[in-house]
Amino acid sequence: MLILLVAPEPSSAALTMQKDAPPTVLLGNESTVTLRATNNASGPYGYNLTFRDVLPVGVSYVAGSARFAGEPVDPTVIANAPAAGQTTLIFENVADISVNSAQSVTYSVAHASTGTGAFQIGQSYVNSATAYANTNPRIVPSFTTAGAPVASGSGMTSNVGQATTQVNAIQIEKSEPNSEGEIMRGVHDHQTVYTLKVTNNGIHPTTGIAVDDYLPAGLEFLGCGTVDNTDSAGTNLGSAEEYSGSGAIDAPGNRPSSLDTSVCRTPATVETVRIDPDGSGTGNPLPEAVYTHVRWTGLGTLQPGQTIEIQYVAAVPLRENTLDWSDATSTDGGTAPATSGAQTANLDNNSGPETRDEQVLANHAIARGVYRGNDPNPSLHVNVDDRTTLTRTAEDLAVAKSVDPDQIRQNGISEWTLRFRTSEYRRVTDGVVTDTLPNGLCPLGSSNYERTPPTASSECNPVAATLPSRAYESVVENANGSWTITWNLPELAPSDEYTVTF
């Protein structure tokens, strides 16, 4: 009688597994999973790397979706393993994994909406993955016909990587286009566009869609950029201007050209409130504070797979919003009904602390509706919501860096661009820029800047037409092969821009 011993490999400290999956997915939609194995500094070298993932009941592999190093890879798919309704995926011998390196495989999964294992709205699931390798290049990790690992004396086994995903009826996403999430201060010169996108699940409609957005005190809600309700600015009492000579918020040319007016919707409510927008407790990091609460209602019904978009204009003012209003007339935002829109683009309560460079601006949006399920069965109608937080920073001086081409080749020349911008409220004098190039690159200029000895290499010799657009103030090659480069900037006026290329 032959007895086959089946047991999990002992976990190796060298090999670790990380599993990434979206925290939420819409019912009827697919989601992408990434399995990432890392061979840590302790080693040893791992041969014949193999991934094993167990999908729970109701979750299925999307055929043909798996990729390793960008190329298709076909896993072995074992149904009803290790238990009824579960599915085991085995990506066998996809690569070797050297010390201090990582390998990953991605694939898509689908979620059952009917039949056995069908997901209900709000239900979460966890699935688990493990990586295997071998210190012997001749041995490939092996598994039983049911997908269970077979022990090997020279085997390497990672920890179990897990990911939790919740199945939702609706999803809200929020975006803002400034590079690196940096918004220049300036309610006139640096208005920007926020976009809210609500998407419905792919199975049943959701009715009564409404969206709430909470802007932090350091952001001014400007609606569609077509109004200025300021009577007596908190920064300039008795004047409708934020500061002398600033002009109106809705002056021609202030509104961003990227605004899509067809989806800039008039809100039902605009009010300044003190609130904790995401609630207290673990996982809810926003503090109780002053926010501008904006609410859109009457957005109707979303059919399966349908999306609705909302855009609005916002900007970073000179001072934060408060609950105190400088003008107590009946038309003022502080006394007029929140449904009047009078608090849109209204600086009468901007008497708080001055907004500042590098100030964090986190705002929280919530989409709500009623999931209809198998309409007209009322027992399946449930209130649903989804939430998102988008974080930006306010800036007085911002720099963005880019390179052309974006893929650097050996012995090739790359041109780097540093773009500097200033806010509406500050000028910059005595600016110094420090840039660090890693080992493997050298700055080109009027001479070869390599340290000697040893003898400078010809790769760093001057090349025609590659002088920096502004002369280097200093260029220093460091002992580790990196470079420290500095420039002195010219004086930059408020809302100015300057570019250095090298």
XYZ file of C-alpha atoms in Angstrom:
502
model
C 0.000 0.000 0.000
C 1.458 3.351 -1.094
C 0.805 6.298 1.220
C 1.282 9.812 -0.235
C 2.142 12.364 2.423
C 0.508 15.726 1.646
C 1.357 18.682 3.851
C 1.981 22.371 3.451
C 5.565 23.491 3.152
C 6.924 25.208 6.265
C 6.871 28.975 5.775
C 10.262 30.368 4.749
C 11.350 33.781 6.022
C 13.064 34.321 2.680
C 9.951 34.075 0.508
C 7.000 36.402 1.162
C 3.671 36.883 -0.574
C 1.621 40.035 -1.025
C -1.822 39.847 -2.571
C -3.473 42.986 -3.935
C -7.128 43.244 -4.885
C -9.516 46.218 -4.977
C -11.251 46.857 -1.642
C -14.597 47.146 -3.448
C -16.056 45.859 -6.691
C -19.415 46.472 -8.333
C -21.759 43.502 -8.578
C -21.478 42.111 -12.089
C -18.020 43.568 -12.660
C -14.655 41.899 -12.832
C -11.698 42.893 -10.662
C -7.948 42.552 -11.108
C -5.800 40.610 -8.651
C -2.014 40.809 -8.318
C 0.101 38.158 -6.607
C 3.587 39.410 -5.745
C 6.312 37.127 -4.389
C 9.496 38.593 -2.910
C 12.730 36.757 -2.113
C 14.163 38.708 0.786
C 17.755 39.520 1.639
C 18.156 36.348 3.692
C 17.862 34.217 0.539
C 18.515 31.580 -0.693
C 18.036 31.661 -4.484
C 14.633 30.270 -5.429
C 14.012 28.127 -8.488
C 10.783 27.271 -10.307
C 8.565 29.886 -8.637
C 4.951 28.773 -8.487
C 1.850 30.642 -7.303
C -1.222 29.041 -5.742
C -4.426 31.015 -5.162
C -7.683 29.752 -3.673
C -10.791 31.581 -4.880
C -13.814 31.449 -2.564
C -17.295 30.309 -3.530
C -18.873 32.698 -6.048
C -15.549 33.983 -7.415
C -14.261 32.583 -10.701
C -11.154 33.012 -12.847
C -11.617 34.955 -16.108
C -10.122 32.723 -18.769
C -7.209 34.235 -20.664
C -6.752 37.167 -18.286
C -3.536 36.082 -16.528
C -0.285 37.885 -17.291
C 3.278 37.352 -16.138
C 5.858 39.988 -17.137
C 3.247 41.330 -19.539
C 2.865 38.033 -21.372
C -0.095 35.619 -21.228
C 0.230 32.726 -18.826
C -2.261 29.897 -18.329
C -2.862 28.616 -14.804
C -4.110 25.173 -13.932
C -7.727 25.659 -12.791
C -9.025 23.070 -10.319
C -12.753 23.274 -9.595
C -14.255 22.440 -6.186
C -10.866 22.493 -4.494
C -9.944 22.459 -1.722
C -13.683 22.551 -0.851
C -16.958 22.489 -2.759
C -17.498 25.699 -4.720
C -13.913 26.924 -4.252
C -11.438 27.154 -7.137
C -7.696 26.613 -6.922
C -5.406 28.334 -9.424
C -1.831 27.116 -9.859
C 0.664 29.172 -11.892
C 3.418 26.598 -12.208
C 7.116 27.351 -12.710
C 6.656 30.886 -14.048
C 10.218 32.020 -13.252
C 13.152 31.760 -10.888
C 13.396 34.325 -8.104
C 16.805 35.612 -7.074
C 17.652 37.176 -3.720
C 16.333 40.725 -3.262
C 13.968 40.445 -6.217
C 10.233 40.119 -6.765
C 7.992 38.459 -9.348
C 4.276 39.014 -9.844
C 1.351 37.638 -11.782
C -1.955 39.413 -12.444
C -5.344 38.094 -13.490
C -9.039 38.964 -13.372
C -11.907 37.374 -11.462
C -15.675 37.517 -11.914
C -18.336 37.517 -9.189
C -21.532 35.439 -9.255
C -24.788 37.396 -9.186
C -27.126 34.423 -9.523
C -27.146 30.792 -8.470
C -24.911 29.087 -5.936
C -22.546 31.501 -4.260
C -24.315 34.593 -5.596
C -23.118 37.713 -3.806
C -25.396 40.067 -1.939
C -24.788 43.804 -1.844
C -22.408 44.667 0.989
C -21.036 41.140 1.273
C -17.250 40.777 1.545
C -15.003 37.870 0.695
C -11.406 36.932 1.440
C -9.188 34.859 -0.764
C -5.722 33.575 -0.046
C -2.579 32.969 -2.061
C 0.817 31.377 -1.426
C 4.106 31.303 -3.346
C 6.375 28.269 -3.612
C 9.922 27.793 -4.904
C 12.756 25.342 -4.454
C 16.431 25.645 -3.591
C 17.077 22.709 -5.934
C 16.801 23.831 -9.587
C 15.701 20.335 -10.611
C 12.618 20.276 -8.402
C 9.401 22.072 -9.338
C 6.850 22.594 -6.526
C 4.201 19.926 -6.907
C 0.538 19.584 -5.961
C -2.041 16.859 -5.657
C -4.889 16.560 -8.147
C -6.940 18.533 -5.613
C -4.406 21.375 -5.665
C -2.827 20.773 -2.247
C 0.942 21.359 -1.991
C 3.204 18.325 -1.660
C 6.012 18.691 0.873
C 9.613 18.845 -0.327
C 12.721 18.883 1.834
C 14.290 21.662 -0.268
C 11.094 23.646 -0.742
C 10.506 27.326 -0.002
C 7.014 28.477 1.012
C 5.808 32.019 1.600
C 3.327 33.312 4.103
C -0.346 33.258 3.090
C -1.226 36.545 1.392
C -4.841 37.600 1.765
C -7.047 40.323 0.294
C -10.579 41.358 1.225
C -13.050 42.704 -1.330
C -16.581 43.993 -0.744
C -19.286 43.753 -3.391
C -21.112 47.074 -3.833
C -24.124 48.364 -5.759
C -22.637 51.767 -6.616
C -19.176 53.283 -6.730
C -18.039 56.888 -6.465
C -14.691 58.117 -7.763
C -13.216 61.584 -7.371
C -10.452 63.245 -9.369
C -8.665 66.580 -9.808
C -6.160 67.195 -12.613
C -3.209 69.062 -11.031
C 0.068 67.181 -11.411
C 1.346 65.518 -8.242
C -1.866 66.601 -6.488
C -0.578 70.142 -5.937
C -3.035 73.066 -6.137
C -1.550 76.540 -6.242
C -3.117 78.958 -3.765
C -5.297 81.544 -5.450
C -9.054 81.806 -5.689
C -8.781 83.910 -8.866
C -5.716 82.681 -10.776
C -5.641 79.011 -9.858
C -9.159 77.651 -10.022
C -9.351 73.921 -10.645
C -11.987 71.341 -11.606
C -13.112 68.478 -9.370
C -14.914 65.547 -10.988
C -17.225 63.100 -9.219
C -18.186 59.951 -11.083
C -20.901 57.580 -9.814
C -21.145 54.171 -11.493
C -23.880 51.599 -10.986
C -23.479 47.846 -10.763
C -23.945 45.759 -13.878
C -26.993 43.756 -12.717
C -29.837 45.892 -11.311
C -30.799 49.595 -11.261
C -30.196 51.936 -8.336
C -32.693 54.764 -7.828
C -32.706 58.072 -5.958
C -29.041 58.831 -6.566
C -27.696 61.677 -4.419
C -24.134 62.870 -3.792
C -22.686 64.696 -0.769
C -19.274 66.343 -0.919
C -17.412 67.894 2.017
C -14.733 70.439 1.075
C -12.206 71.312 3.811
C -12.020 74.879 5.135
C -8.986 75.548 2.940
C -10.963 74.995 -0.279
C -13.559 77.418 -1.637
C -16.510 75.928 -3.528
C -17.034 78.011 -6.693
C -19.891 76.125 -8.348
C -19.550 76.476 -12.098
C -17.293 79.517 -11.788
C -20.013 81.936 -12.888
C -20.903 83.695 -9.608
C -19.300 85.744 -6.855
C -21.520 86.170 -3.794
C -18.929 88.083 -1.751
C -20.232 91.301 -0.133
C -17.618 91.928 2.569
C -14.636 89.603 2.316
C -13.295 88.274 5.611
C -9.838 89.284 4.385
C -10.907 92.753 3.173
C -13.900 93.949 5.235
C -16.335 96.200 3.457
C -15.130 95.153 0.005
C -16.315 92.472 -2.388
C -12.676 91.874 -3.375
C -10.541 89.342 -1.508
C -7.741 91.905 -1.458
C -7.407 95.309 -3.069
C -7.198 94.915 -6.828
C -7.965 91.187 -6.870
C -11.116 91.615 -8.926
C -14.134 89.343 -8.822
C -13.889 85.576 -8.489
C -15.991 85.101 -11.629
C -14.024 87.578 -13.735
C -13.581 86.565 -17.399
C -10.696 84.151 -17.851
C -10.697 82.831 -14.269
C -12.813 79.752 -14.940
C -10.773 76.671 -15.992
C -11.107 75.823 -19.667
C -11.222 72.130 -18.764
C -14.643 72.479 -17.092
C -17.357 70.516 -18.890
C -20.358 72.792 -18.385
C -22.746 70.032 -19.471
C -22.021 68.113 -16.242
C -21.500 71.103 -13.932
C -24.728 70.622 -12.012
C -26.418 73.061 -9.658
C -26.369 71.624 -6.113
C -29.451 71.455 -3.894
C -27.465 72.523 -0.829
C -24.340 74.589 -0.147
C -23.639 75.225 3.544
C -20.701 75.780 5.877
C -20.863 73.310 8.754
C -18.759 71.844 11.533
C -18.897 68.070 11.152
C -16.906 64.842 11.028
C -17.688 63.868 7.409
C -16.473 60.266 7.507
C -17.574 59.510 11.069
C -15.436 58.518 14.009
C -13.598 55.244 14.445
C -10.795 53.234 12.922
C -10.342 53.796 9.202
C -12.032 57.190 9.272
C -9.111 59.624 9.405
C -10.832 62.931 8.696
C -11.245 65.163 11.769
C -14.275 67.022 12.988
C -13.756 70.497 11.533
C -15.291 73.195 9.348
C -16.312 71.975 5.881
C -18.379 73.265 2.991
C -21.124 70.681 2.552
C -22.408 70.447 -1.029
C -25.300 68.147 -1.917
C -26.696 67.169 -5.303
C -30.108 65.471 -5.416
C -32.541 64.551 -8.179
C -29.869 62.664 -10.094
C -32.422 59.986 -10.981
C -31.950 56.286 -11.600
C -28.794 54.575 -12.742
C -29.390 51.572 -14.954
C -26.999 48.587 -14.897
C -23.526 49.761 -15.835
C -24.577 53.405 -16.181
C -22.377 56.297 -14.976
C -23.243 59.866 -14.005
C -20.690 62.668 -13.720
C -20.607 65.874 -11.688
C -18.026 68.620 -12.093
C -17.457 71.797 -10.129
C -14.843 74.504 -9.713
C -12.855 75.035 -6.492
C -9.765 76.968 -5.411
C -7.555 77.627 -2.388
C -8.449 81.055 -0.900
C -6.206 83.389 1.071
C -7.822 82.393 4.381
C -9.882 79.417 5.501
C -13.660 79.345 5.763
C -15.233 79.777 9.199
C -18.736 79.716 10.686
C -18.568 83.501 11.227
C -19.963 85.792 8.537
C -18.878 89.408 8.141
C -22.146 90.590 6.557
C -25.394 89.781 8.358
C -27.755 91.019 5.646
C -30.581 88.816 4.473
C -28.720 87.993 1.257
C -25.570 86.896 3.038
C -24.564 83.256 2.917
C -24.673 82.966 6.683
C -28.336 83.858 7.034
C -29.764 82.842 3.675
C -31.116 79.272 3.369
C -28.557 76.656 2.437
C -30.727 75.863 -0.573
C -30.237 79.386 -1.987
C -26.680 78.790 -3.144
C -25.590 82.054 -1.481
C -22.560 80.373 0.132
C -21.138 79.437 -3.287
C -18.071 81.576 -4.102
C -18.629 83.669 -0.989
C -15.578 84.994 0.888
C -17.568 86.739 3.624
C -16.654 83.951 6.069
C -12.998 83.598 5.002
C -11.561 84.968 8.245
C -9.885 81.804 9.503
C -6.167 80.967 9.541
C -4.252 81.772 6.382
C -3.996 78.822 4.045
C -0.379 77.744 3.737
C 2.155 76.048 1.557
C 1.986 72.241 1.830
C -1.387 72.385 3.612
C -3.239 69.075 3.253
C -6.671 69.394 1.643
C -8.709 66.202 2.042
C -12.317 66.158 0.970
C -14.818 63.377 1.359
C -17.601 62.409 -1.057
C -20.530 60.023 -0.543
C -22.899 58.612 -3.158
C -26.244 57.212 -1.994
C -29.166 55.429 -3.564
C -31.661 52.562 -3.309
C -30.602 49.289 -4.887
C -33.655 47.761 -6.525
C -32.574 44.147 -6.707
C -35.205 42.033 -8.440
C -37.637 44.917 -8.796
C -40.553 45.084 -7.946
C -39.834 42.883 -4.918
C -39.574 45.488 -2.112
C -37.803 43.085 0.209
C -34.734 43.338 -2.012
C -34.650 47.135 -2.029
C -31.787 48.301 0.176
C -30.203 51.659 0.897
C -26.656 51.679 -0.434
C -23.734 54.088 -0.412
C -20.103 54.362 -1.372
C -17.459 56.788 -0.137
C -14.152 58.173 -1.278
C -11.591 60.692 -0.011
C -9.323 62.697 -2.306
C -6.277 64.448 -0.847
C -4.477 67.404 -2.393
C -1.944 69.917 -1.062
C -1.966 73.711 -1.281
C 1.237 75.217 -2.676
C 2.971 78.589 -2.855
C 5.866 77.134 -4.849
C 5.522 73.907 -6.786
C 7.915 72.016 -9.012
C 7.053 69.251 -11.455
C 9.690 67.070 -13.072
C 9.518 65.236 -16.387
C 11.900 63.569 -18.815
C 12.019 62.998 -22.564
C 12.188 60.203 -23.543
C 10.461 58.509 -20.622
C 12.481 55.334 -21.163
C 16.206 56.018 -20.781
C 18.617 53.872 -22.777
C 22.306 53.253 -22.226
C 24.517 55.836 -23.954
C 21.369 57.817 -24.792
C 20.724 61.461 -23.968
C 17.645 62.382 -21.941
C 16.330 65.904 -21.447
C 14.937 66.709 -17.997
C 12.477 69.536 -17.354
C 11.796 71.262 -14.039
C 8.656 73.425 -14.108
C 8.230 75.934 -11.269
C 4.966 77.702 -10.420
C 4.044 80.276 -7.775
C 0.736 81.008 -6.082
C -1.413 84.098 -6.406
C -0.464 85.211 -2.899
C 3.348 84.888 -2.849
C 6.400 85.907 -4.822
C 9.659 83.930 -4.575
C 13.073 85.518 -4.114
C 16.492 83.938 -3.582
C 15.201 80.590 -4.827
C 17.696 77.725 -4.866
C 16.964 74.432 -6.601
C 18.765 71.207 -5.689
C 18.441 68.169 -7.930
C 19.972 64.750 -7.298
C 20.802 62.455 -10.190
C 21.327 58.778 -9.366
C 24.453 56.819 -10.106
C 24.352 55.902 -13.796
C 23.473 59.351 -15.098
C 25.765 62.356 -15.515
C 24.760 65.967 -16.176
C 25.785 67.399 -19.528
C 27.034 70.958 -19.778
C 29.938 73.119 -20.868
C 32.507 70.729 -19.376
C 32.926 67.200 -18.015
C 31.976 67.400 -14.332
C 33.238 63.983 -13.234
C 35.615 63.892 -10.273
C 39.262 63.182 -11.012
C 40.980 61.004 -10.170
C 39.949 58.616 -11.567
C 40.049 59.909 -15.099
C 36.751 61.341 -16.231
C 34.892 59.096 -18.679
C 34.131 60.349 -22.146
C 30.415 59.599 -21.652
C 30.165 62.796 -19.583
C 31.927 65.015 -22.121
C 30.029 68.053 -23.425
C 27.665 67.361 -26.325
C 26.654 70.001 -28.833
C 23.240 71.654 -28.213
C 22.804 70.129 -24.745
C 23.628 73.073 -22.495
C 21.160 73.568 -19.635
C 18.627 76.333 -20.222
C 19.926 78.006 -17.056
C 23.564 77.651 -16.076
C 24.339 75.287 -13.206
C 25.312 77.081 -10.006
C 27.222 73.982 -8.902
C 27.662 70.367 -9.980
C 29.122 67.857 -7.508
C 29.728 64.167 -8.118
C 29.242 62.308 -4.837
C 31.291 59.368 -3.573
C 28.428 56.939 -4.312
C 28.274 58.000 -7.971
C 25.207 60.225 -7.628
C 25.245 63.936 -8.509
C 24.064 67.020 -6.640
C 23.169 69.907 -8.949
C 22.021 73.370 -7.891
C 20.606 76.384 -9.692
C 19.763 79.867 -8.446
C 16.272 80.851 -9.615
C 15.349 84.330 -10.807
C 12.749 86.219 -8.818
C 9.282 84.843 -9.522
C 6.215 87.085 -9.279
C 2.847 85.872 -7.944
C 1.192 83.410 -10.373
C 4.447 83.142 -12.290
C 6.009 80.183 -14.067
C 9.614 79.322 -14.902
C 11.177 76.278 -16.577
C 14.674 74.812 -16.402
C 15.779 72.097 -18.825
C 19.035 70.148 -18.765
